[in-house]
JSON list of C-alpha atoms in Angstrom, two decimals:
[
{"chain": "A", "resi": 17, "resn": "UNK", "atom": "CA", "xyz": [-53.25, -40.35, 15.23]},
{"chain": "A", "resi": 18, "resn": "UNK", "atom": "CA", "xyz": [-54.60, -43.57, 15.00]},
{"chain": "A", "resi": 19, "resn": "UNK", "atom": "CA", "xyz": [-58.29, -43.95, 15.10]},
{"chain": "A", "resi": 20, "resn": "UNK", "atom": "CA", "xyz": [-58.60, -40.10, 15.10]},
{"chain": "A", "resi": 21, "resn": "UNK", "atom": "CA", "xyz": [-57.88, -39.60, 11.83]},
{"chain": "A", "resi": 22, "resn": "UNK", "atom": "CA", "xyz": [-61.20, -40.45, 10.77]},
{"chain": "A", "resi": 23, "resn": "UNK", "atom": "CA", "xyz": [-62.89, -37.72, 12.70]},
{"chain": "A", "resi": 24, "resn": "UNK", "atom": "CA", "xyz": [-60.75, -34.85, 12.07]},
{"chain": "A", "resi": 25, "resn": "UNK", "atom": "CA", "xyz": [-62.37, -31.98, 9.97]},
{"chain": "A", "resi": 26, "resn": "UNK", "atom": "CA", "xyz": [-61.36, -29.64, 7.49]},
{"chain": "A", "resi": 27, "resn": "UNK", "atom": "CA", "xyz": [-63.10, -26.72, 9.49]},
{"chain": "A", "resi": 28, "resn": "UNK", "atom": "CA", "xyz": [-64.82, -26.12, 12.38]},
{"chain": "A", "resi": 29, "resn": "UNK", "atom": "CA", "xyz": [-68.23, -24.48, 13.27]},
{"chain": "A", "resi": 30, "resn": "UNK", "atom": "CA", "xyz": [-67.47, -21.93, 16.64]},
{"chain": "A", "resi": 31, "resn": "UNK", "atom": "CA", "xyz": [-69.95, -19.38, 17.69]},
{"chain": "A", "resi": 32, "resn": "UNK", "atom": "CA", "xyz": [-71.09, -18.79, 14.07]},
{"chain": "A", "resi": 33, "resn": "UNK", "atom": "CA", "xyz": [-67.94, -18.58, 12.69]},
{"chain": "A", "resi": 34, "resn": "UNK", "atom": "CA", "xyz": [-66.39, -21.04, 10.36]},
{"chain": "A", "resi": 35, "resn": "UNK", "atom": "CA", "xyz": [-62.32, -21.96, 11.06]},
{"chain": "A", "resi": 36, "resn": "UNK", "atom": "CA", "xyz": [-60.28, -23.69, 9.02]},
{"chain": "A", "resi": 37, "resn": "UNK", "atom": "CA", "xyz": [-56.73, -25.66, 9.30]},
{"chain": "A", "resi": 38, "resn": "UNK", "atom": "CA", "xyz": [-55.10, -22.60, 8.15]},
{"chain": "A", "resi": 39, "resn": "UNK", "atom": "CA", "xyz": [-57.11, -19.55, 10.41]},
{"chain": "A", "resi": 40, "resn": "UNK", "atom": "CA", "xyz": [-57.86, -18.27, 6.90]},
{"chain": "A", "resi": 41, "resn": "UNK", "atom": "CA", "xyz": [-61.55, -17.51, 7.36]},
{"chain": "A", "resi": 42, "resn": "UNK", "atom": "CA", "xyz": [-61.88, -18.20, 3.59]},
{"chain": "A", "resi": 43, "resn": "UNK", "atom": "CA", "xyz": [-64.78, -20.92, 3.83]},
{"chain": "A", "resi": 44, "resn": "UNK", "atom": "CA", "xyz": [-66.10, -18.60, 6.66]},
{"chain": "A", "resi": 45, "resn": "UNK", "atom": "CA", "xyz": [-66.45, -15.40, 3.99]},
{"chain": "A", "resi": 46, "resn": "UNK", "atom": "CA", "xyz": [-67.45, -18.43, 1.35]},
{"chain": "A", "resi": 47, "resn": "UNK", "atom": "CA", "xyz": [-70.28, -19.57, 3.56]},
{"chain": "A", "resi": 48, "resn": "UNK", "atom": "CA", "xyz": [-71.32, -15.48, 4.56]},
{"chain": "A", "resi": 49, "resn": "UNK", "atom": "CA", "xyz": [-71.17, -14.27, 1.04]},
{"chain": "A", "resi": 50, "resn": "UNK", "atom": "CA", "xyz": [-73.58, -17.41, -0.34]},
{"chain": "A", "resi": 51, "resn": "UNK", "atom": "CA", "xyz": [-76.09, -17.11, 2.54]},
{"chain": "A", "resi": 52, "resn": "UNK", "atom": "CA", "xyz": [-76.22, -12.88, 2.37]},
{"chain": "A", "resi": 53, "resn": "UNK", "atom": "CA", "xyz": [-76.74, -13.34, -1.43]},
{"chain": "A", "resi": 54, "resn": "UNK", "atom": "CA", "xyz": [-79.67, -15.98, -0.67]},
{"chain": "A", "resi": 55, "resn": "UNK", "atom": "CA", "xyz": [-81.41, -13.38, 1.55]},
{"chain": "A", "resi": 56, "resn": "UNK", "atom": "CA", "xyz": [-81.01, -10.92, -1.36]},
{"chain": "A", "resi": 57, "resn": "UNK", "atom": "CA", "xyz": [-82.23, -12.46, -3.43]},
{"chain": "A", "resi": 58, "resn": "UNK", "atom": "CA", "xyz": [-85.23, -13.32, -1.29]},
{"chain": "A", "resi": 59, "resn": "UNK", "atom": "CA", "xyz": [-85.44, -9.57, -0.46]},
{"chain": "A", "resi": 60, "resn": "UNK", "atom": "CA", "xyz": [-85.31, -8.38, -4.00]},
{"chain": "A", "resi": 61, "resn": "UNK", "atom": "CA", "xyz": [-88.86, -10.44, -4.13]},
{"chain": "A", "resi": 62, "resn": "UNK", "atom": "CA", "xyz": [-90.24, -8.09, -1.70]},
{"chain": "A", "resi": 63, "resn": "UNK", "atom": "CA", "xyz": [-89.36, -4.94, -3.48]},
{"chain": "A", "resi": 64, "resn": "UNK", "atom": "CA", "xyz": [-92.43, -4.52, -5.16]},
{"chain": "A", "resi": 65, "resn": "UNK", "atom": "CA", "xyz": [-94.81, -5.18, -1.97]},
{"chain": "A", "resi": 66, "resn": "UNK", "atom": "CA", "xyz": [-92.74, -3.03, 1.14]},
{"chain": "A", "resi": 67, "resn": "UNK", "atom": "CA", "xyz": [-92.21, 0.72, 1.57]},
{"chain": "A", "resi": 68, "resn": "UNK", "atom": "CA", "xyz": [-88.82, 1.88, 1.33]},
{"chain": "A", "resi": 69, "resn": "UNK", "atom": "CA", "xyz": [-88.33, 2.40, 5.19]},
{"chain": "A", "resi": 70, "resn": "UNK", "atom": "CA", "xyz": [-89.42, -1.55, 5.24]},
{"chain": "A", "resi": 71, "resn": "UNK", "atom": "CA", "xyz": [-87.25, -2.94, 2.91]},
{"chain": "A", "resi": 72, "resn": "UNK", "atom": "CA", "xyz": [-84.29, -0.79, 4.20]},
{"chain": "A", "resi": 73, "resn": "UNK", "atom": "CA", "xyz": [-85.11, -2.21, 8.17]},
{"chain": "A", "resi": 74, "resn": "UNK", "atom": "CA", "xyz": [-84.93, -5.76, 6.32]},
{"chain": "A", "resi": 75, "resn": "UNK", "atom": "CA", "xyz": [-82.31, -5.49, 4.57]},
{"chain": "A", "resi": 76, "resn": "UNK", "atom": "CA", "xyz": [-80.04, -4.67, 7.53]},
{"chain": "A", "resi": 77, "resn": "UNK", "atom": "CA", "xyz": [-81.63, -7.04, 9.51]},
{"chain": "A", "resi": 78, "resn": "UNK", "atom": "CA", "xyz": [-80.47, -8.90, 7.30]},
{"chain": "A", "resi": 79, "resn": "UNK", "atom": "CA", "xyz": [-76.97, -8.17, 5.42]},
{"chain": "A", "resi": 80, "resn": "UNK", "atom": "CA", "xyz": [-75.05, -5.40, 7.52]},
{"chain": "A", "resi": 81, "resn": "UNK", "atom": "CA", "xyz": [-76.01, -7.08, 10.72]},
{"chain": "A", "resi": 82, "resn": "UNK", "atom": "CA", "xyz": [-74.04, -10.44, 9.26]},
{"chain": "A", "resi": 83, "resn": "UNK", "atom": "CA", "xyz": [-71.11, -8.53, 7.63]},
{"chain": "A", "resi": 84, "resn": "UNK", "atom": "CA", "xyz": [-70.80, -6.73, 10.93]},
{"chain": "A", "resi": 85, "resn": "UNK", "atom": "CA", "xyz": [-70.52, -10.24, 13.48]},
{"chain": "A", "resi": 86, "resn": "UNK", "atom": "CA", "xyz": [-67.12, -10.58, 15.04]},
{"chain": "A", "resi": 87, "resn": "UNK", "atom": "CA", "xyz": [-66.18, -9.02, 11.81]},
{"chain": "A", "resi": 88, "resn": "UNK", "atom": "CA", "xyz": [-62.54, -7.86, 13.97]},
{"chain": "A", "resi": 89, "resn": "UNK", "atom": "CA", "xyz": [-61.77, -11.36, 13.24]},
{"chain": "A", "resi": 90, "resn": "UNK", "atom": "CA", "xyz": [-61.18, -9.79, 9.49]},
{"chain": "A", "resi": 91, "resn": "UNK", "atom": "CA", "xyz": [-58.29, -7.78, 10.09]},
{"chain": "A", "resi": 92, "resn": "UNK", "atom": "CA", "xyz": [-55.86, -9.81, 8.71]},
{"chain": "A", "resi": 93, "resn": "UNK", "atom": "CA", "xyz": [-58.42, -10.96, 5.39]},
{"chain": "A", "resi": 94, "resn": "UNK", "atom": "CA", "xyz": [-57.00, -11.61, 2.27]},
{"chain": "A", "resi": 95, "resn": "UNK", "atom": "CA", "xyz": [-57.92, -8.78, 0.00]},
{"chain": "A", "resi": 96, "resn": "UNK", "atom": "CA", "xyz": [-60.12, -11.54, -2.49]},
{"chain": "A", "resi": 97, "resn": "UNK", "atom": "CA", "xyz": [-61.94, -12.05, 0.93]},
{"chain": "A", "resi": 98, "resn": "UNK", "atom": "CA", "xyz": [-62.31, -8.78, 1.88]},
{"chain": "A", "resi": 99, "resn": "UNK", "atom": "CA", "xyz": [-63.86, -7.71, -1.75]},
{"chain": "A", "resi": 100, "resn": "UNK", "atom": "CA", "xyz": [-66.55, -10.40, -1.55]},
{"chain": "A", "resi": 101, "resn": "UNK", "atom": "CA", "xyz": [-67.64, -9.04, 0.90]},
{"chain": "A", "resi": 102, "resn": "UNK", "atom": "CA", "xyz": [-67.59, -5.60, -0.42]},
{"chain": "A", "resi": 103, "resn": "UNK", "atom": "CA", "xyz": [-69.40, -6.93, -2.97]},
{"chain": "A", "resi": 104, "resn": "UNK", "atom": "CA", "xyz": [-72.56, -8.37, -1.16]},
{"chain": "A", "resi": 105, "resn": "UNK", "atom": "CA", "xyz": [-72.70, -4.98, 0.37]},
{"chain": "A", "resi": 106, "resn": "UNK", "atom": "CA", "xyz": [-72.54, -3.08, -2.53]},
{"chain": "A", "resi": 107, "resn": "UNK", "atom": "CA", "xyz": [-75.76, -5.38, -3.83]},
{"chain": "A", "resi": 108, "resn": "UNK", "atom": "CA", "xyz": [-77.87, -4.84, -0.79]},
{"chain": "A", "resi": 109, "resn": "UNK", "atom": "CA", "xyz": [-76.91, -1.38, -1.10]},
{"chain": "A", "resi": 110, "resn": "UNK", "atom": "CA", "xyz": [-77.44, -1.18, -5.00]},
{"chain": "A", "resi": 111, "resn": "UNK", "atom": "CA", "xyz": [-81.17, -3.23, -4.43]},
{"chain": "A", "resi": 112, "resn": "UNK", "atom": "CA", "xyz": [-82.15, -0.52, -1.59]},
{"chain": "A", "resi": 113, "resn": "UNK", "atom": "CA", "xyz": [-81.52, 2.60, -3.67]},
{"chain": "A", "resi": 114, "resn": "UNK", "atom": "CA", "xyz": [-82.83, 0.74, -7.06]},
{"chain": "A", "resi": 115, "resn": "UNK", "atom": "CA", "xyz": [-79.45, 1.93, -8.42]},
{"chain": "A", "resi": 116, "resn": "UNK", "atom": "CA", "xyz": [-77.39, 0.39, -11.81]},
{"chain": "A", "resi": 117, "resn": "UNK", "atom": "CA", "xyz": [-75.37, -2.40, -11.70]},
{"chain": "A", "resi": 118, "resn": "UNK", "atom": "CA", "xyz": [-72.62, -0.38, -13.32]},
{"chain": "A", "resi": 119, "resn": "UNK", "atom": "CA", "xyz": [-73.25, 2.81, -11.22]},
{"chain": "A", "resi": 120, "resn": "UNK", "atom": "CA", "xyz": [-70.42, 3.82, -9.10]},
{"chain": "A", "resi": 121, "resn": "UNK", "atom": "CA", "xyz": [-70.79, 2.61, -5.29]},
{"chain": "A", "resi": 122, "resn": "UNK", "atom": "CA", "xyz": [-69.10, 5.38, -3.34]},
{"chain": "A", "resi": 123, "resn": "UNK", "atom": "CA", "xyz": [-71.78, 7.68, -3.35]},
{"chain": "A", "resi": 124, "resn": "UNK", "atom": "CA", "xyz": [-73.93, 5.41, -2.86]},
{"chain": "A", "resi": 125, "resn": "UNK", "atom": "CA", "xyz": [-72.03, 3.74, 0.35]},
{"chain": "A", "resi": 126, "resn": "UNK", "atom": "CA", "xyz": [-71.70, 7.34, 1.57]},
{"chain": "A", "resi": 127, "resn": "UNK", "atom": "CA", "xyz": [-75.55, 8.53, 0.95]},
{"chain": "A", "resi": 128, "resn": "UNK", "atom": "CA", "xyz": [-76.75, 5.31, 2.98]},
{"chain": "A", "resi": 129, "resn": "UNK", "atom": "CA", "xyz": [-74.17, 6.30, 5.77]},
{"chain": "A", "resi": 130, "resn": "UNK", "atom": "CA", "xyz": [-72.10, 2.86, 5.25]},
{"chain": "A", "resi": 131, "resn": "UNK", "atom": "CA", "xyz": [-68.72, 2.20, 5.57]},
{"chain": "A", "resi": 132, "resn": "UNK", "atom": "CA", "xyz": [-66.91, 0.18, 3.12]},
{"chain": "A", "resi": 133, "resn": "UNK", "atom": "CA", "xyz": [-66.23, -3.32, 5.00]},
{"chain": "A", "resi": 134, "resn": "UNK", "atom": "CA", "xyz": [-62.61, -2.61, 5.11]},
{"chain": "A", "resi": 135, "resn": "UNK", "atom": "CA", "xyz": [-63.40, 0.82, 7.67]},
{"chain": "A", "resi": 136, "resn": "UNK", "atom": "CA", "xyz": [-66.45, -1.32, 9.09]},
{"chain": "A", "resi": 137, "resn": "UNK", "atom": "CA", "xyz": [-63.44, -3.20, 10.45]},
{"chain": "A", "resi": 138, "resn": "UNK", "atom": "CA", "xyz": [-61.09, -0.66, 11.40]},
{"chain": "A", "resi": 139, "resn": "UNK", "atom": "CA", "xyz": [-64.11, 1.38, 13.33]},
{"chain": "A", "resi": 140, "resn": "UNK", "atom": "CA", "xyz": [-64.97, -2.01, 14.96]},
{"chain": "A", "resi": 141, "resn": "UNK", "atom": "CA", "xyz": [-61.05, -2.72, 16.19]},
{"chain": "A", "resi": 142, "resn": "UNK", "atom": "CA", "xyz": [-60.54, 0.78, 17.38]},
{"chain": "A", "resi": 143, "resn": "UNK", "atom": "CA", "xyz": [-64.18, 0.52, 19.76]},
{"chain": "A", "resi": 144, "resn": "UNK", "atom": "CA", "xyz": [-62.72, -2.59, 21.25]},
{"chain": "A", "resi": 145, "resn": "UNK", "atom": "CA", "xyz": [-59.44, -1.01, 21.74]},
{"chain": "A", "resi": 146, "resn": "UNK", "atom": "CA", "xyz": [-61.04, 2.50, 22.79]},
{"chain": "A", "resi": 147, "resn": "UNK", "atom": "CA", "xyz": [-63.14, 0.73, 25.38]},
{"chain": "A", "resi": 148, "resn": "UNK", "atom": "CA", "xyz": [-60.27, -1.51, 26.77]},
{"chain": "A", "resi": 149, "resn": "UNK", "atom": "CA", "xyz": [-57.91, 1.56, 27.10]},
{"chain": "A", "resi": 150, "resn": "UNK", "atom": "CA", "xyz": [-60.85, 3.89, 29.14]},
{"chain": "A", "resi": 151, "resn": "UNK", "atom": "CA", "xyz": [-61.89, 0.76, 31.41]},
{"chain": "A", "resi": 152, "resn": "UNK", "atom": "CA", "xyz": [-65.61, 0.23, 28.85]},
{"chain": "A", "resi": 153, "resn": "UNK", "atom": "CA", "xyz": [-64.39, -2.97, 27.98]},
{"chain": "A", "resi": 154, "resn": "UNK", "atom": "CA", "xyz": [-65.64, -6.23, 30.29]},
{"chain": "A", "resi": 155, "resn": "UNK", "atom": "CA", "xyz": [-63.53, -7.95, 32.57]},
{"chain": "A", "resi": 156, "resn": "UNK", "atom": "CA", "xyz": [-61.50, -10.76, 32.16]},
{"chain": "A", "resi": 157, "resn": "UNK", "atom": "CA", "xyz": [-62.26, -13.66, 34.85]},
{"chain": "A", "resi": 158, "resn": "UNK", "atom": "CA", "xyz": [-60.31, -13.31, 37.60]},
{"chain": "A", "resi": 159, "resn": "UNK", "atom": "CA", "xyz": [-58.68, -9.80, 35.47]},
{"chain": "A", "resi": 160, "resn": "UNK", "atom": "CA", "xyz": [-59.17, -6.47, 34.55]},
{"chain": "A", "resi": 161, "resn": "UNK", "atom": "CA", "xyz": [-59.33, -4.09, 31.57]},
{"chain": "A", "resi": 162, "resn": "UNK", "atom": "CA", "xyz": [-55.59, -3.64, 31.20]},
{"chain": "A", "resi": 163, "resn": "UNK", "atom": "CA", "xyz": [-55.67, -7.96, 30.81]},
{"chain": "A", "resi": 164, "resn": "UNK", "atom": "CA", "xyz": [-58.31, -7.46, 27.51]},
{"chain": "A", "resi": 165, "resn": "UNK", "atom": "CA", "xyz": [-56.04, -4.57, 26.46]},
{"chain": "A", "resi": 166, "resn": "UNK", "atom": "CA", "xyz": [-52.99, -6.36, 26.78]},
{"chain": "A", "resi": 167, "resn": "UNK", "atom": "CA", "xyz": [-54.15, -9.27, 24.17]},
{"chain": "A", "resi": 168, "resn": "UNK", "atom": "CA", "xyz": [-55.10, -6.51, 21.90]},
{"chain": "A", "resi": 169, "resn": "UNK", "atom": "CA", "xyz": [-52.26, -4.74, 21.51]},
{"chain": "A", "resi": 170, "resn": "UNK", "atom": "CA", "xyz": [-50.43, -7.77, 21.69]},
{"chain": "A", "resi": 171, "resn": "UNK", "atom": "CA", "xyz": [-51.88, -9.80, 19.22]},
{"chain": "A", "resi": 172, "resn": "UNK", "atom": "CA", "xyz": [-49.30, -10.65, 16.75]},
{"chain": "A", "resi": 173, "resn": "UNK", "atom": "CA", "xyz": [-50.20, -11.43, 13.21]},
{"chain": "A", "resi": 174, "resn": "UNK", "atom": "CA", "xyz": [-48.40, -12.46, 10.32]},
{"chain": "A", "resi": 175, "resn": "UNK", "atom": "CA", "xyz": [-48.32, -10.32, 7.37]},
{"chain": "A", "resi": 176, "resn": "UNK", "atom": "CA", "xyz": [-50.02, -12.10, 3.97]},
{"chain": "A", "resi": 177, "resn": "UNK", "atom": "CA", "xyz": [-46.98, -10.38, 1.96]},
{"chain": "A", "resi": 178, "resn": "UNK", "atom": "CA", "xyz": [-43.99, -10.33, 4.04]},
{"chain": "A", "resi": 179, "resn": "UNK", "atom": "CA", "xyz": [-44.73, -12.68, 6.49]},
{"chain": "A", "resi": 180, "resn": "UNK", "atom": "CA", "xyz": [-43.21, -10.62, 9.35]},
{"chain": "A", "resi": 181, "resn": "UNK", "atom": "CA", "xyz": [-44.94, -10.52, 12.49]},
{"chain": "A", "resi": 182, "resn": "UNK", "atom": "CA", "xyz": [-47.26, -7.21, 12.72]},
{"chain": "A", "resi": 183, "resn": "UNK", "atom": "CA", "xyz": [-49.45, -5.67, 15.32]},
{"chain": "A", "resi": 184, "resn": "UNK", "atom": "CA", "xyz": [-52.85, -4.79, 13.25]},
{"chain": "A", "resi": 185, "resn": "UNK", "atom": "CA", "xyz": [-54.60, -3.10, 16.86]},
{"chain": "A", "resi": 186, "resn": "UNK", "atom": "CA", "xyz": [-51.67, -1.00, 18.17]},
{"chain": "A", "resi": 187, "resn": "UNK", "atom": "CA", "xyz": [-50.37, -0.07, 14.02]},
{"chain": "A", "resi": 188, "resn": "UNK", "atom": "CA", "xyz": [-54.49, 1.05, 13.96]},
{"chain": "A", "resi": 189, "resn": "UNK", "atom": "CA", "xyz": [-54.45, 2.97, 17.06]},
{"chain": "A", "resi": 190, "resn": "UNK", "atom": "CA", "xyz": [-51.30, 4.64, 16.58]},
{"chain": "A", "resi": 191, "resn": "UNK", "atom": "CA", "xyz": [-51.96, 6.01, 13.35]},
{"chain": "A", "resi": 192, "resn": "UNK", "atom": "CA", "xyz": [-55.58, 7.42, 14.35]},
{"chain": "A", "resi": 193, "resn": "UNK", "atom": "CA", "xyz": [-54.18, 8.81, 17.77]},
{"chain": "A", "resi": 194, "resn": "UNK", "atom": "CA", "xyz": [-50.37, 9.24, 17.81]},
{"chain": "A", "resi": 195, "resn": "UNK", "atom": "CA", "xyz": [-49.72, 9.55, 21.34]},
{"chain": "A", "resi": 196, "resn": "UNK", "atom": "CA", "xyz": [-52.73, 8.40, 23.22]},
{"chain": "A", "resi": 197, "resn": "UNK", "atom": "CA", "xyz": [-52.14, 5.19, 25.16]},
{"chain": "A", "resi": 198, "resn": "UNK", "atom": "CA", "xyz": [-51.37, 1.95, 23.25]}
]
């Protein structure tokens, strides 16, 4: 590569999301989880100074609404990436309800009306592909719904343990809806 190889990056920086060499996401979740723990952290500080309706509207201002950003790029996360994230979510969900650090999360999760970021994913990937199947989704330039639904059905991954190709949208679909489109 020549003169090139001076300016070629580890990762890249594309609409707020961080890619690496390998399409791991890993320095992506790395950068997420230290920035959502910063705001936390900043947050806890106002604990003793905002209502409870205040600090709940800034703590999702704050850490659900940057969990949740093109978060379908997740389906295919490492499980050490997905639990990081599980675990800045149980924190802002532990420092809104004052709750122990050793107190189970589920009912916590479930009393806030959250979704563990695992089904935050799975809801978010079966929107898209709800939407592209009933003509919701946007068009395409120059294409049409079935073009949109067509790359996510298609969409072929690689599986982290077998390596085989799998199909993460239509696999989802299929098993919520057996027989409806897809």
């Amino acid at each position: 590569i020549g003169s090139l190889s001076s300016s070629v990056k580890s990762s890249v920086h594309n609409l707020g999301v961080i890619l690496d060499s390998s399409l791991s996401l890993d320095a992506h979740v790395r950068q997420l989880t230290c920035s959502s723990f910063f705001h936390l952290r900043n947050i806890a500080k106002l604990r003793a100074v905002v209502s409870k309706t205040e600090l709940e509207m800034v703590i999702h201002a704050f850490i659900p609404s940057h969990l949740d950003y093109c978060n379908s790029l997740f389906t295919c996360l490492s499980k050490t990436c997905l639990n990081r994230l599980q675990t800045v979510q149980n924190a802002a969900a532990r420092l809104l309800t004052k709750a122990n650090r050793r107190s189970h999360i589920t009912p916590i999760l479930s009393g806030l009306h959250w979704f563990p970021i695992n089904f935050r994913v799975q809801f978010k990937i079966l929107v898209l592909t709800f939407r592209a199947l009933y003509g919701q989704a946007p068009l395409l330039p120059h294409g049409s719904h079935t073009d949109i639904l067509r790359l996510l059905v298609t969409q072929v991954f690689r599986s982290e343990a077998t390596g085989h190709p799998s199909y993460p949208f239509k696999d989802l679909w299929r098993s919520c809806f057996p027989g409806c489109g897809a």
